[in-house]
Coordinates of C-alpha atoms in Angstrom, one line a residue:
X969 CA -7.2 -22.2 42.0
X970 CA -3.7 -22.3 41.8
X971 CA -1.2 -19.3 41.1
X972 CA -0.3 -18.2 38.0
X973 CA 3.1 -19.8 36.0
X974 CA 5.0 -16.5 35.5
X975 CA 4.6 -15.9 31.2
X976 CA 8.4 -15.4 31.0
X977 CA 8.9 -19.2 31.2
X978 CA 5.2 -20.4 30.8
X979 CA 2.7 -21.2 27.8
X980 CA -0.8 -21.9 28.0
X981 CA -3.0 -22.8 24.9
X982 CA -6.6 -22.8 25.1
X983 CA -8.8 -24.7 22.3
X984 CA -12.3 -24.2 22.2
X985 CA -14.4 -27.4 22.2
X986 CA -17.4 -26.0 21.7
X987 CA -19.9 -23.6 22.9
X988 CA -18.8 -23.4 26.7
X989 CA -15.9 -25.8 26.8
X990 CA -12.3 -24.7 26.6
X991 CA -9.5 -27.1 27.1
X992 CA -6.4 -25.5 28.6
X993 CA -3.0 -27.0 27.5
X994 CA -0.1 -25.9 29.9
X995 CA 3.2 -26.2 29.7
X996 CA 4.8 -24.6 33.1
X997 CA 8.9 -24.7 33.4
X998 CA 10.9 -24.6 37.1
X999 CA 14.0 -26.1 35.6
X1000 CA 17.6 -24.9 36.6
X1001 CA 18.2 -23.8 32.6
X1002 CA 16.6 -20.6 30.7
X1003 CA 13.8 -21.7 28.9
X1004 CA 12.1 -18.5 26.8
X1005 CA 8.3 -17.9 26.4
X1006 CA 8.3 -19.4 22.6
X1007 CA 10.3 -22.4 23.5
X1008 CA 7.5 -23.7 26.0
X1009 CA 4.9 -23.1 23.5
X1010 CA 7.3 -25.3 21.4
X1011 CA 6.8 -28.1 24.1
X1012 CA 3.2 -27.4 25.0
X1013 CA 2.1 -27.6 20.6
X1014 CA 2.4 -30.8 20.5
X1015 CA 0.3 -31.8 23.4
X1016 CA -2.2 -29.6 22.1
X1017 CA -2.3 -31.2 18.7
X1018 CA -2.8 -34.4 20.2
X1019 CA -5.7 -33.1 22.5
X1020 CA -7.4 -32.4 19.2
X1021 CA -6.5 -35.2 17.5
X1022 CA -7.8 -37.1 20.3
X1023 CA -11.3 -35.5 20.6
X1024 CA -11.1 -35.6 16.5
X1025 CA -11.2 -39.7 16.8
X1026 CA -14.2 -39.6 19.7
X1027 CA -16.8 -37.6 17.1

């Protein structure tokens, strides 16, 4: 396992497939600009969105 993304500039979204599957969408920032908690959820949503979508279409 890898380390951590510190939570200042990191969001992770977990969406739970079904009974013993989780998904985890992360969106992990090392940029030379601030980037806040809330605006890398803003960028990780998305992907999450079209995860579910996604699995939606395969059911």
């Amino acid at each position: 396992m890898g380390t951590l993304a510190p939570h200042e500039t990191s969001c992770a979204i977990f969406i739970d497939i079904r009974p013993g599957q989780v998904l985890q969408v992360a969106y992990d920032y090392s940029g030379n600009q601030p980037m806040t908690h809330e605006q890398a959820c803003e960028k990780a949503r998305p992907v999450a969105a079209m995860v579910v979508e996604n699995l939606d279409r395969g059911t």
